[in-house]
PDB file of C-alpha atoms and ligand atoms in Angstrom:
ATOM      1  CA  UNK A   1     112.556 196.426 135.878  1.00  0.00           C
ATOM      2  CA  UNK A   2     114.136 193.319 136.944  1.00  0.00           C
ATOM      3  CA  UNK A   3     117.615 192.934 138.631  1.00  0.00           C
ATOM      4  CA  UNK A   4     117.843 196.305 140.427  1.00  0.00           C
ATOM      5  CA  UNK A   5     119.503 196.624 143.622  1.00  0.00           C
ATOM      6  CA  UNK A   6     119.096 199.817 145.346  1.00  0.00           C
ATOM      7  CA  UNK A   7     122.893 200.773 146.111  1.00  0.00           C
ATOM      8  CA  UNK A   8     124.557 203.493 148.494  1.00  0.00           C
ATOM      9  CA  UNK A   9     125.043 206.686 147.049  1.00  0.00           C
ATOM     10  CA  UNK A  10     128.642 207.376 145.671  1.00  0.00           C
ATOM     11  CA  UNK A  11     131.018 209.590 147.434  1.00  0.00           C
ATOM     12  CA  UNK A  12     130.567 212.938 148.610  1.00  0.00           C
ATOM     13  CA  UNK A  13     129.833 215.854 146.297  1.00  0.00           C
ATOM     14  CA  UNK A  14     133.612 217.903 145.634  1.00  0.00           C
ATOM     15  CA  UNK A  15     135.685 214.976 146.469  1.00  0.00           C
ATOM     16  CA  UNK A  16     137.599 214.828 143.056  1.00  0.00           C
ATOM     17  CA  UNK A  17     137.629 211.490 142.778  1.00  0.00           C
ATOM     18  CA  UNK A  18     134.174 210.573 143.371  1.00  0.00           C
ATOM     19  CA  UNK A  19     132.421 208.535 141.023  1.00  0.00           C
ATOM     20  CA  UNK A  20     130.444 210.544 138.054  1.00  0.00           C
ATOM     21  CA  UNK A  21     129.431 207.693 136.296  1.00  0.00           C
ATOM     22  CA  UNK A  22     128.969 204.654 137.855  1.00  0.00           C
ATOM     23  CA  UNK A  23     127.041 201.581 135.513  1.00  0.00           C
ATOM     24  CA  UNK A  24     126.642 198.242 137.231  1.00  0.00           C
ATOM     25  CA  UNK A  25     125.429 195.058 134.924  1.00  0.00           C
ATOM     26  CA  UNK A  26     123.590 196.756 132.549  1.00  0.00           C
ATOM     27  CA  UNK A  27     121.566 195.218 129.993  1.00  0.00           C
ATOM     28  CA  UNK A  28     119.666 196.244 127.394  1.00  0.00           C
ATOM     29  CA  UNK A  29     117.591 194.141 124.504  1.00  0.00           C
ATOM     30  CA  UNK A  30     115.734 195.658 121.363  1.00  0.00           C
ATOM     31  CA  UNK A  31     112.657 192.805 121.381  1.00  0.00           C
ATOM     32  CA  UNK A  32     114.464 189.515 121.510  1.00  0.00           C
ATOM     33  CA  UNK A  33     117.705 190.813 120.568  1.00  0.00           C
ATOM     34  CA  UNK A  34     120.296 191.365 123.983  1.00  0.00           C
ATOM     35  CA  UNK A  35     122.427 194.474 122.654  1.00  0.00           C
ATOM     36  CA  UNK A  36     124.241 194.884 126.434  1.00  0.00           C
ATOM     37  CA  UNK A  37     125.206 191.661 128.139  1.00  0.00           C
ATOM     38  CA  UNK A  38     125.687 193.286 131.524  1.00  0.00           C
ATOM     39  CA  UNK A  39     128.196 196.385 131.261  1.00  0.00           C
ATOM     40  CA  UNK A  40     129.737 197.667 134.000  1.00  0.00           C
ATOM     41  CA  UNK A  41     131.909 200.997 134.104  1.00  0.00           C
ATOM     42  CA  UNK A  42     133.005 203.781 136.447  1.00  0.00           C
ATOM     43  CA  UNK A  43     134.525 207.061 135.331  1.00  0.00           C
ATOM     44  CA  UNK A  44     136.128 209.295 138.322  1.00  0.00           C
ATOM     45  CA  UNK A  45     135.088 212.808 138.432  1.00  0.00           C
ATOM     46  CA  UNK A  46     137.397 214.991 136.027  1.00  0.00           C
ATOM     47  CA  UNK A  47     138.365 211.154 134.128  1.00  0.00           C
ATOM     48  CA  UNK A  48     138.320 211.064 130.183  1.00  0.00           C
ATOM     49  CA  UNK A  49     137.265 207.784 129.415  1.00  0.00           C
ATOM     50  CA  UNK A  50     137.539 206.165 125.986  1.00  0.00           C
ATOM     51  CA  UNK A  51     134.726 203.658 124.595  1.00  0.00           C
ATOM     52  CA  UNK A  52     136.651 201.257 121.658  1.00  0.00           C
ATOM     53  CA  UNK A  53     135.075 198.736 120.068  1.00  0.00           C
ATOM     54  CA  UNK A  54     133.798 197.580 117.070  1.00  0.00           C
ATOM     55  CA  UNK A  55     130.599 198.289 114.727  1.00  0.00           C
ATOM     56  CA  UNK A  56     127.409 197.185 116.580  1.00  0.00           C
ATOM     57  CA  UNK A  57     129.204 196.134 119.697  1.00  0.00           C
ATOM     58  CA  UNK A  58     126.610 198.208 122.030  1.00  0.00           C
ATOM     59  CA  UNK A  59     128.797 201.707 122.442  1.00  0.00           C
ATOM     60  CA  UNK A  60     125.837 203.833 121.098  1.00  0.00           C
ATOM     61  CA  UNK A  61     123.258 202.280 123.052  1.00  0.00           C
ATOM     62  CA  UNK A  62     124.672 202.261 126.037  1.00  0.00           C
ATOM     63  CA  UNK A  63     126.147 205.757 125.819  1.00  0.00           C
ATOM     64  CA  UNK A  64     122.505 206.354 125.048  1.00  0.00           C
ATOM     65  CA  UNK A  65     121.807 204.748 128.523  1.00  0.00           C
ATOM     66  CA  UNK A  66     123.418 206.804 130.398  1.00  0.00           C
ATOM     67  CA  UNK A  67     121.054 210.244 129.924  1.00  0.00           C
ATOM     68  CA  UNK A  68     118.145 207.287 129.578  1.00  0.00           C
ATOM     69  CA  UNK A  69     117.386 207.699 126.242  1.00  0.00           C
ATOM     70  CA  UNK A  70     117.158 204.324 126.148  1.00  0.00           C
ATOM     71  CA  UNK A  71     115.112 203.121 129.037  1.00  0.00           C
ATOM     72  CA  UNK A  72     117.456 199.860 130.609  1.00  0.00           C
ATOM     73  CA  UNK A  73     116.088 196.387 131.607  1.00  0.00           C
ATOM     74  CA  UNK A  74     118.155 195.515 133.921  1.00  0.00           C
ATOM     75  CA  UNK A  75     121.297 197.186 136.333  1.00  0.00           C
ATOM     76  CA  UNK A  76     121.787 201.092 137.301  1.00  0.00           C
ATOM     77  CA  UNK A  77     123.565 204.014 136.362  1.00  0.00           C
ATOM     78  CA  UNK A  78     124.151 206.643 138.338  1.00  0.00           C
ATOM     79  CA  UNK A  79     125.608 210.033 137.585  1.00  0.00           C
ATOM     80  CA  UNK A  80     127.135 212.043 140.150  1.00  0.00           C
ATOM     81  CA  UNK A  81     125.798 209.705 142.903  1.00  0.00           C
ATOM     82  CA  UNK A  82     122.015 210.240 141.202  1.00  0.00           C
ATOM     83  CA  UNK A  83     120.312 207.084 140.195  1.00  0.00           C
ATOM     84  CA  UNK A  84     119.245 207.497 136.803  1.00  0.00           C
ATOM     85  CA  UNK A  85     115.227 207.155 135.455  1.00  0.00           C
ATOM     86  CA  UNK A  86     114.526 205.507 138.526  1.00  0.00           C
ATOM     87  CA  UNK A  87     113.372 206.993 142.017  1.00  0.00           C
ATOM     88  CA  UNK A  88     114.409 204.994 145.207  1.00  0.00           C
ATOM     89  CA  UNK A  89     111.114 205.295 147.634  1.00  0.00           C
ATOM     90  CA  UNK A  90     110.496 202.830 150.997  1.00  0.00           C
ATOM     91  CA  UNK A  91     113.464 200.574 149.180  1.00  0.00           C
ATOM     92  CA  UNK A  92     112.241 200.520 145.860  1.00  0.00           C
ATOM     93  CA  UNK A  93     112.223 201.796 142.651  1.00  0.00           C
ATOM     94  CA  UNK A  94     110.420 203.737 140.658  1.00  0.00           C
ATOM     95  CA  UNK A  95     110.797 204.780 137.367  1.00  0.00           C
ATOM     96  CA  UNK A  96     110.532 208.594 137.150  1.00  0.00           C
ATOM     97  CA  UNK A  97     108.645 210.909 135.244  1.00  0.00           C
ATOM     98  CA  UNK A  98     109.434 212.633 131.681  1.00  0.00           C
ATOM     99  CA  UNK A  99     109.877 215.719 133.605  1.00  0.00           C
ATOM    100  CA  UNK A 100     112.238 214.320 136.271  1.00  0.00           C
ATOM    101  CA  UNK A 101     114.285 212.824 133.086  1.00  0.00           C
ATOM    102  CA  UNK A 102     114.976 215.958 131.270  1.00  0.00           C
ATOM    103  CA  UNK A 103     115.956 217.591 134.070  1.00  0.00           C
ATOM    104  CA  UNK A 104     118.482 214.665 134.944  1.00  0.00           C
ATOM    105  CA  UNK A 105     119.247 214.768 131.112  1.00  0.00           C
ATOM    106  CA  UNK A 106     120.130 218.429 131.348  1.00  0.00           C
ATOM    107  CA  UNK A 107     123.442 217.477 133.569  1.00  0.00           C
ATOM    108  CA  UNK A 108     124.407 215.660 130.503  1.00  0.00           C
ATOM    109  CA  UNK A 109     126.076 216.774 127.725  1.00  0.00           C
ATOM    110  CA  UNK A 110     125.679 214.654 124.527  1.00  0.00           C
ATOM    111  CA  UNK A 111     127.892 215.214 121.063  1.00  0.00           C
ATOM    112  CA  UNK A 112     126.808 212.767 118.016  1.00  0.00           C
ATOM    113  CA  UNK A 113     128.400 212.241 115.004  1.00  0.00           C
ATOM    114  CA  UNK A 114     126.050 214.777 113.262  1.00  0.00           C
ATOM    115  CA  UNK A 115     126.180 217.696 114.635  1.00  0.00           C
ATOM    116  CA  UNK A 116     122.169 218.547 113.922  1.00  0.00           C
ATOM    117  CA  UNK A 117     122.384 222.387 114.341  1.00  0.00           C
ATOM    118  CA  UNK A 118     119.367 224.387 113.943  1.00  0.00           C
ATOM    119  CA  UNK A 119     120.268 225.182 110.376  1.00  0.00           C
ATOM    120  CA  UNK A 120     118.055 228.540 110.296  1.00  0.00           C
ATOM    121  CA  UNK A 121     119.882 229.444 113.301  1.00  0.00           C
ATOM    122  CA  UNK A 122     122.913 231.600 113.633  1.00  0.00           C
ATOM    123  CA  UNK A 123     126.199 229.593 115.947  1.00  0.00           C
ATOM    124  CA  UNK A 124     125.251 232.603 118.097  1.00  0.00           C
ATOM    125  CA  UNK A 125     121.496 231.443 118.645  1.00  0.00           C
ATOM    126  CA  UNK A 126     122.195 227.765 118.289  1.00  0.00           C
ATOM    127  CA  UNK A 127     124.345 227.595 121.471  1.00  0.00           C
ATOM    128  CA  UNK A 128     121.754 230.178 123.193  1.00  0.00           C
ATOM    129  CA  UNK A 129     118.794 228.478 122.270  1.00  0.00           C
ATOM    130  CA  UNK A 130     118.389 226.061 125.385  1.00  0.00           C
ATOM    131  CA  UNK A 131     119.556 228.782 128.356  1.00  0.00           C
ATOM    132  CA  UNK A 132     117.342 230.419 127.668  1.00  0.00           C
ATOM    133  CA  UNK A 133     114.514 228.255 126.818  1.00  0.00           C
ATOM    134  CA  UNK A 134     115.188 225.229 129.082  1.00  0.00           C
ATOM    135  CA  UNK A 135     117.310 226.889 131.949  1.00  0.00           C
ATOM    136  CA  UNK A 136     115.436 230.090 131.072  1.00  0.00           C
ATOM    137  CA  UNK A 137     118.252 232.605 131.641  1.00  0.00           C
ATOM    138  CA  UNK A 138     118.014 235.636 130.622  1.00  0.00           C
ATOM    139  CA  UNK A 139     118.638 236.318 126.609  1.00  0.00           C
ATOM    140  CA  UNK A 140     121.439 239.116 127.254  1.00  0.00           C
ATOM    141  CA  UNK A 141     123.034 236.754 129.635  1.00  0.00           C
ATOM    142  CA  UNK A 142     122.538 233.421 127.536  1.00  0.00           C
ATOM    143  CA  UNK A 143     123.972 235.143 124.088  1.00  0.00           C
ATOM    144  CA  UNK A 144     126.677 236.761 126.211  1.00  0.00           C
ATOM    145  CA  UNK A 145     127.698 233.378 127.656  1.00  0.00           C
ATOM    146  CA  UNK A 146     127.356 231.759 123.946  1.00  0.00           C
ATOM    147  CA  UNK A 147     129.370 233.846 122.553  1.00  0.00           C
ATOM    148  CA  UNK A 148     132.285 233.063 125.223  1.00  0.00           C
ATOM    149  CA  UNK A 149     131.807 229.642 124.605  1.00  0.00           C
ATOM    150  CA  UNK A 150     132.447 230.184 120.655  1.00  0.00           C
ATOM    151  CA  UNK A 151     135.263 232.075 121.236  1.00  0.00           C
ATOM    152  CA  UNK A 152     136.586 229.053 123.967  1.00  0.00           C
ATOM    153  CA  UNK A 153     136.241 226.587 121.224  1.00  0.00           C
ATOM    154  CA  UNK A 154     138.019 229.163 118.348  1.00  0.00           C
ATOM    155  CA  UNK A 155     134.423 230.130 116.890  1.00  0.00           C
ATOM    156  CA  UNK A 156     134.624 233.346 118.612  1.00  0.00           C
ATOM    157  CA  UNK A 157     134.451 235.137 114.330  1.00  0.00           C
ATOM    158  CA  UNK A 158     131.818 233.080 113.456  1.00  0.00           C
ATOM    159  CA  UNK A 159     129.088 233.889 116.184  1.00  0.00           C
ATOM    160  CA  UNK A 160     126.816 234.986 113.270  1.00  0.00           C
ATOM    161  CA  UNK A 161     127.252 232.467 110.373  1.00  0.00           C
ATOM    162  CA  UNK A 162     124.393 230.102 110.115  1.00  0.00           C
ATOM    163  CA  UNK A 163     125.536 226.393 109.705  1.00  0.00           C
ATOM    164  CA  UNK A 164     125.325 226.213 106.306  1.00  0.00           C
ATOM    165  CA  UNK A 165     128.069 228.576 106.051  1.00  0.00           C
ATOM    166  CA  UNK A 166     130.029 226.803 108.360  1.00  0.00           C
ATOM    167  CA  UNK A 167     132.702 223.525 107.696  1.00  0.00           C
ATOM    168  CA  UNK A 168     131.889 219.944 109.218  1.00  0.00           C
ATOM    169  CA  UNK A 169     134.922 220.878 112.009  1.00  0.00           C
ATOM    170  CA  UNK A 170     133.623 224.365 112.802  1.00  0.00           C
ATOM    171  CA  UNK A 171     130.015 223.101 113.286  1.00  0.00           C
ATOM    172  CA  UNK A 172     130.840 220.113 115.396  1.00  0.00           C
ATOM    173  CA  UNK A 173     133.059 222.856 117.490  1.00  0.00           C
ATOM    174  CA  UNK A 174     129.368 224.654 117.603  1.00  0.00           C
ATOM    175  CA  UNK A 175     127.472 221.235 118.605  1.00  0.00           C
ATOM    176  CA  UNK A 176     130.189 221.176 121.740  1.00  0.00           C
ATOM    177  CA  UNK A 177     129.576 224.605 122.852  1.00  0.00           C
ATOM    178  CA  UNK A 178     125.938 223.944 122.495  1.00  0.00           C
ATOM    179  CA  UNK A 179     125.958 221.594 124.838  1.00  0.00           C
ATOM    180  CA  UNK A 180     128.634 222.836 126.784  1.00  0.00           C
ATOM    181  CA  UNK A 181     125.986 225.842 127.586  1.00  0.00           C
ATOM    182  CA  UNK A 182     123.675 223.556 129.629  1.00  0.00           C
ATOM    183  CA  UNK A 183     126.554 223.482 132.138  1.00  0.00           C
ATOM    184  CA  UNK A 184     126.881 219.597 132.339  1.00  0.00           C
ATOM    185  CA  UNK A 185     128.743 218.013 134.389  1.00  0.00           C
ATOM    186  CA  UNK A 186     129.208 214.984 132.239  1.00  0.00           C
ATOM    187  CA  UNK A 187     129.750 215.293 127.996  1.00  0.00           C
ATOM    188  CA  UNK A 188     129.080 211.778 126.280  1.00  0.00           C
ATOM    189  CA  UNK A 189     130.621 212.015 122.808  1.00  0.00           C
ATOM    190  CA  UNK A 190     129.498 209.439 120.181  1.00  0.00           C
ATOM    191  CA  UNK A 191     132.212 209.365 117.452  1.00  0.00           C
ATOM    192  CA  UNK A 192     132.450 213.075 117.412  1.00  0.00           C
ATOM    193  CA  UNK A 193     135.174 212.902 114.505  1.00  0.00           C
ATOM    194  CA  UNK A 194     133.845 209.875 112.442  1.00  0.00           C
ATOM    195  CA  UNK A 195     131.623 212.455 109.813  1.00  0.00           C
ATOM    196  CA  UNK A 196     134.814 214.694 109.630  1.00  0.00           C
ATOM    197  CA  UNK A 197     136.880 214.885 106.675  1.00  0.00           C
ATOM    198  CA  UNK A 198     140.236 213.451 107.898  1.00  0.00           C
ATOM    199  CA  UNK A 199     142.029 217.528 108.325  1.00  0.00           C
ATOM    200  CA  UNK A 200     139.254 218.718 110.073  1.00  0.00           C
ATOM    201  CA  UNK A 201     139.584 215.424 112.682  1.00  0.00           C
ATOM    202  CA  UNK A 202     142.216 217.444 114.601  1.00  0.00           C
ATOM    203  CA  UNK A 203     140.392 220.951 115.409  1.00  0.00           C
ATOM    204  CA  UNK A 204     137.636 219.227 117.043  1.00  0.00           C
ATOM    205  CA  UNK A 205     139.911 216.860 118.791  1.00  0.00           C
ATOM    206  CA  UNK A 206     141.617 219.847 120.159  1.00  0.00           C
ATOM    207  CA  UNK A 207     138.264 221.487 121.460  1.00  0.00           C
ATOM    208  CA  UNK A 208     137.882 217.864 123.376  1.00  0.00           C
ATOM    209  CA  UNK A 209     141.312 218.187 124.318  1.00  0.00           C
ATOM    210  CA  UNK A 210     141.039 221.627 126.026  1.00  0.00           C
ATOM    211  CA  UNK A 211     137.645 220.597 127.904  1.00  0.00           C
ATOM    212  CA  UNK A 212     139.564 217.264 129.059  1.00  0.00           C
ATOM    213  CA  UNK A 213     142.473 219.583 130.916  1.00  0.00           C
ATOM    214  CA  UNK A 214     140.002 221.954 132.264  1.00  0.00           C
ATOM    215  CA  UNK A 215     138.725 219.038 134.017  1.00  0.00           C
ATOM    216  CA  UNK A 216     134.936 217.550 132.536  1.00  0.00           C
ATOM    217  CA  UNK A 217     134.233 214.492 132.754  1.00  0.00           C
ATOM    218  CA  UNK A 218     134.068 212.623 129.652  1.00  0.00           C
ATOM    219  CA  UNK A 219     133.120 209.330 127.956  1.00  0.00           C
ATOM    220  CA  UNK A 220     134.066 209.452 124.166  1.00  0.00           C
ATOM    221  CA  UNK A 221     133.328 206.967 121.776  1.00  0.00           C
ATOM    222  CA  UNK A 222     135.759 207.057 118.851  1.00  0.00           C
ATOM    223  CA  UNK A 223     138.456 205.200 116.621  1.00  0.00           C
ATOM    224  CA  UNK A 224     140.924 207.943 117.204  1.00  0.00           C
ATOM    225  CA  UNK A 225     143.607 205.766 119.348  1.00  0.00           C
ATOM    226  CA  UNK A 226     145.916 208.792 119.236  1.00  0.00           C
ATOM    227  CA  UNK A 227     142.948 210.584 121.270  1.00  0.00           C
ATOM    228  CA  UNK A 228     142.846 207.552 123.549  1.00  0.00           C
ATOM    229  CA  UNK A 229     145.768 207.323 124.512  1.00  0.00           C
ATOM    230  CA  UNK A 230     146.775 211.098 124.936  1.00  0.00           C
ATOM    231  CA  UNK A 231     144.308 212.300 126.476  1.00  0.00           C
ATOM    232  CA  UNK A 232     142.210 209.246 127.602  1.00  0.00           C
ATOM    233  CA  UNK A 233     142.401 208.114 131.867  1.00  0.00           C
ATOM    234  CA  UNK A 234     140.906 205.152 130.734  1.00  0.00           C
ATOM    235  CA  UNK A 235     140.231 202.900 127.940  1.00  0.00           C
ATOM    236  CA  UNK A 236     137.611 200.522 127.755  1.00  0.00           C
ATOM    237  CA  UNK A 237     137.213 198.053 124.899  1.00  0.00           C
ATOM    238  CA  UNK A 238     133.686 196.703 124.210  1.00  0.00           C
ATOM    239  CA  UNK A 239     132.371 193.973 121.897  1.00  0.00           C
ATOM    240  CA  UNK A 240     128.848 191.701 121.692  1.00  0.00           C
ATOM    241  CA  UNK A 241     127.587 194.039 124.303  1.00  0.00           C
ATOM    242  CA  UNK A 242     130.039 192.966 126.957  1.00  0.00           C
ATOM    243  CA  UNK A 243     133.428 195.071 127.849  1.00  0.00           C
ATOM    244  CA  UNK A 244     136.032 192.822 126.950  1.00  0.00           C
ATOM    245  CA  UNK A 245     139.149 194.713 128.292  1.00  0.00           C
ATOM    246  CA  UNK A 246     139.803 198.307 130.281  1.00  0.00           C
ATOM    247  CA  UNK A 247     142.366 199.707 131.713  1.00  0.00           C
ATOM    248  CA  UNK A 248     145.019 202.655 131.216  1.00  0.00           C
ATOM    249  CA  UNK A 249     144.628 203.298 127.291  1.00  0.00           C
ATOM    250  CA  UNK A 250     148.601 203.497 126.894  1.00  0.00           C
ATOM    251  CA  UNK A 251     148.920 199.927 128.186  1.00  0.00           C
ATOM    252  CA  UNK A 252     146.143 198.756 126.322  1.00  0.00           C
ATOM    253  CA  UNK A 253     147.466 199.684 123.109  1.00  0.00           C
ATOM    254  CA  UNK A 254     150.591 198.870 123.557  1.00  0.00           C
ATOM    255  CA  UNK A 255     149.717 195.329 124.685  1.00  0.00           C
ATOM    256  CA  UNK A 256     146.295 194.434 124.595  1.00  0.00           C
ATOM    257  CA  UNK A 257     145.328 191.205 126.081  1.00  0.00           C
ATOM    258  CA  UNK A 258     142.398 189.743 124.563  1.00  0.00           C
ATOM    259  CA  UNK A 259     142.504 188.512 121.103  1.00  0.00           C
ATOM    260  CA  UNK A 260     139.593 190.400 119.909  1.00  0.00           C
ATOM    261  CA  UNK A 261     141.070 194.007 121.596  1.00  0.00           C
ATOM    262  CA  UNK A 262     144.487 193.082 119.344  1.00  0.00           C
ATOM    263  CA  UNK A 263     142.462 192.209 115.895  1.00  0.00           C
ATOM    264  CA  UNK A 264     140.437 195.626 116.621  1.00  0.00           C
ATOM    265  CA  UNK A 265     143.727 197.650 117.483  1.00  0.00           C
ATOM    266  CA  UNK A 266     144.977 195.844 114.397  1.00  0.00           C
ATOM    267  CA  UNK A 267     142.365 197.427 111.957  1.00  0.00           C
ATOM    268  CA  UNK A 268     142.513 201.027 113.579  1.00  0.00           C
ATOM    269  CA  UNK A 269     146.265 201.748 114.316  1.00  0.00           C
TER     270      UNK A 269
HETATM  271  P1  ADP B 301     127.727 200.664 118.102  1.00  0.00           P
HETATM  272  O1  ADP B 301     127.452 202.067 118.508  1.00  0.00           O
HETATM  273  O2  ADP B 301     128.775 200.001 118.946  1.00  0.00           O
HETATM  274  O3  ADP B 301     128.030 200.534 116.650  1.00  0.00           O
HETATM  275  P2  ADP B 301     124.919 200.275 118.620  1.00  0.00           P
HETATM  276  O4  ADP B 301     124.722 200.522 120.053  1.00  0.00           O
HETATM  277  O5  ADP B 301     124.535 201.346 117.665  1.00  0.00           O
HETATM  278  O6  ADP B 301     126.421 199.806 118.365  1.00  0.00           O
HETATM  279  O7  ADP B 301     124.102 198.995 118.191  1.00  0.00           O
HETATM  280  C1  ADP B 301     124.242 197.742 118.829  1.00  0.00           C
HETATM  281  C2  ADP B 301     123.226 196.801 118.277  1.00  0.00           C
HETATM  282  O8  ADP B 301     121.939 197.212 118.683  1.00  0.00           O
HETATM  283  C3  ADP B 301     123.193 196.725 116.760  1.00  0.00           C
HETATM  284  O9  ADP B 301     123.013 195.384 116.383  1.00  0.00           O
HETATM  285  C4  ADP B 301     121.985 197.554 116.410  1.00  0.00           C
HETATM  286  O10 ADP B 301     121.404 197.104 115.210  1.00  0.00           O
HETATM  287  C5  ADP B 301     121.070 197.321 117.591  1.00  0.00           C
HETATM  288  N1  ADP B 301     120.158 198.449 117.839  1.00  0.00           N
HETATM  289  C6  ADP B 301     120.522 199.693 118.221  1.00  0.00           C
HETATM  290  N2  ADP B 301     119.436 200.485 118.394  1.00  0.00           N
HETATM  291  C7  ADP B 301     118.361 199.716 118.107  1.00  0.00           C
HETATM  292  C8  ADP B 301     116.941 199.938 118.100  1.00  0.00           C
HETATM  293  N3  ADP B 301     116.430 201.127 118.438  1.00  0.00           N
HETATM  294  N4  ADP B 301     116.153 198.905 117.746  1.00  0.00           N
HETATM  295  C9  ADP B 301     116.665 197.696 117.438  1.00  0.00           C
HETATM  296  N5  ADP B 301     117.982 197.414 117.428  1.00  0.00           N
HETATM  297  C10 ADP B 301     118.823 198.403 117.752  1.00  0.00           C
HETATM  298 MG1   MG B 302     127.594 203.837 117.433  1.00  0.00          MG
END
């Protein structure tokens, strides 16, 4: 990998305003195509910060970056001060093994569009399924802490319907606890909301809402500029593969400075 400078590590641990995620020029090409131009982002620990942008402007892939699902060609991330995919050893870098990965990739949270439940799976074992096979705690432990985390996200009477059974709203609600089991300390959303039928938009929202004041760190992809500027600490507005515009979401809105933020803002408001 080209272009990596091996960096300082980012604040001390329990500061509350360390770095979580910290992304410096990061660029990314499918073959000859270059889908990320160079992004750069931080998000503070216990920060919600909102990805805006338009269709094919990068947001996936580079959300996808961040738990190094796609492997990067050029910059860092780090999460939580860690260096992701790569190993620094006598000054350089290394990239890590698959094993080293998940377990970095376990920190991480991740929420997509479609929810892809187990569907021969109750919510119950869905959100127990990887405590106990990846973190490999105990089964009366994992189902007892999967069922609190149904109940925390108002699922807490539907531990043992299977997906099928379940709306769009309620099993996105089960793809958050799900993750939120892994313990992460960072939960990347990819337009969580976008598959929903507009009056089920708002019970998921809330979930992400609730998670946001108990204080997780969050990056969210999504159209939902009521979200953004609510609950959002930041707002960053991407297009081409470059971030065009950031800043507090509420200012952004209300007077966004870069033509293409105010024809996007234009469609979605
Ligand atoms: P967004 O999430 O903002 O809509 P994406 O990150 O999904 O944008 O896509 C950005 C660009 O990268 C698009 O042009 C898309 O076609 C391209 N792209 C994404 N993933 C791949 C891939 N695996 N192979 C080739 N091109 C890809
Ligand atoms: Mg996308």
């Amino acid at each position: 990998m080209t272009g990596v400078k091996v960096l300082p590590q980012a604040g001390p641990p329990g500061a509350e305003s360390r770095p979580m995620v910290h992304a410096e020029q990061v660029h990314k090409s499918f073959g000859s195509i270059e889908v990320l131009k160079g992004i750069d982002l931080q998000v503070r620990a216990g920060e919600v910060c909102c990805l805006l942008g338009p269709s094919g402007s990068g947001k996936s892939t580079f959300l996808r970056c961040i738990n190094h699902l796609e492997k990067i060609n050029a910059g860092w991330i780090r999460v939580d001060g860690e260096l992701i995919g790569y190993r620094e050893r006598g000054g350089k870098l290394h990239e890590m093994r698959e094993k080293e990965v998940a377990a970095q990739r376990r920190s991480i949270g991740m929420v997509f569009q479609r929810f892809n439940l187990f569907p021969h799976m109750t919510a119950l074992d869905n959100v127990a399924e990887a405590p106990t096979l990846v973190r490999r705690e105990k089964k009366s432990a994992a189902r007892e802490r999967a069922a609190a985390l149904l109940e925390r996200v108002g699922l807490g009477d539907k531990l043992g319907n299977y997906p099928g059974q379940l709306s769009g709203g309620q099993q996105q609600r089960v793809a958050i606890a799900r993750a939120l089991a892994m313990k992460p300390k960072l939960m990347l959303f990819d337009e969580p909301t976008s598959a929903l039928d507009p009056e089920l938009v708002g019970e998921v929202l809330d979930v992400m809402k609730d998670l946001a004041r108990d204080g997780m760190t969050m990056i969210v992809v999504t159209h939902e500029i009521g979200f953004a500027r609510e609950v959002g600490d930041s707002l960053v507005f991407m297009d081409g593969g470059v971030v065009v515009e950031q800043g507090n979401p509420r200012e952004v809105i209300a007077d966004p400075k870069h033509d293409r933020t105010k024809a996007f803002l234009a469609k979605v408001l």
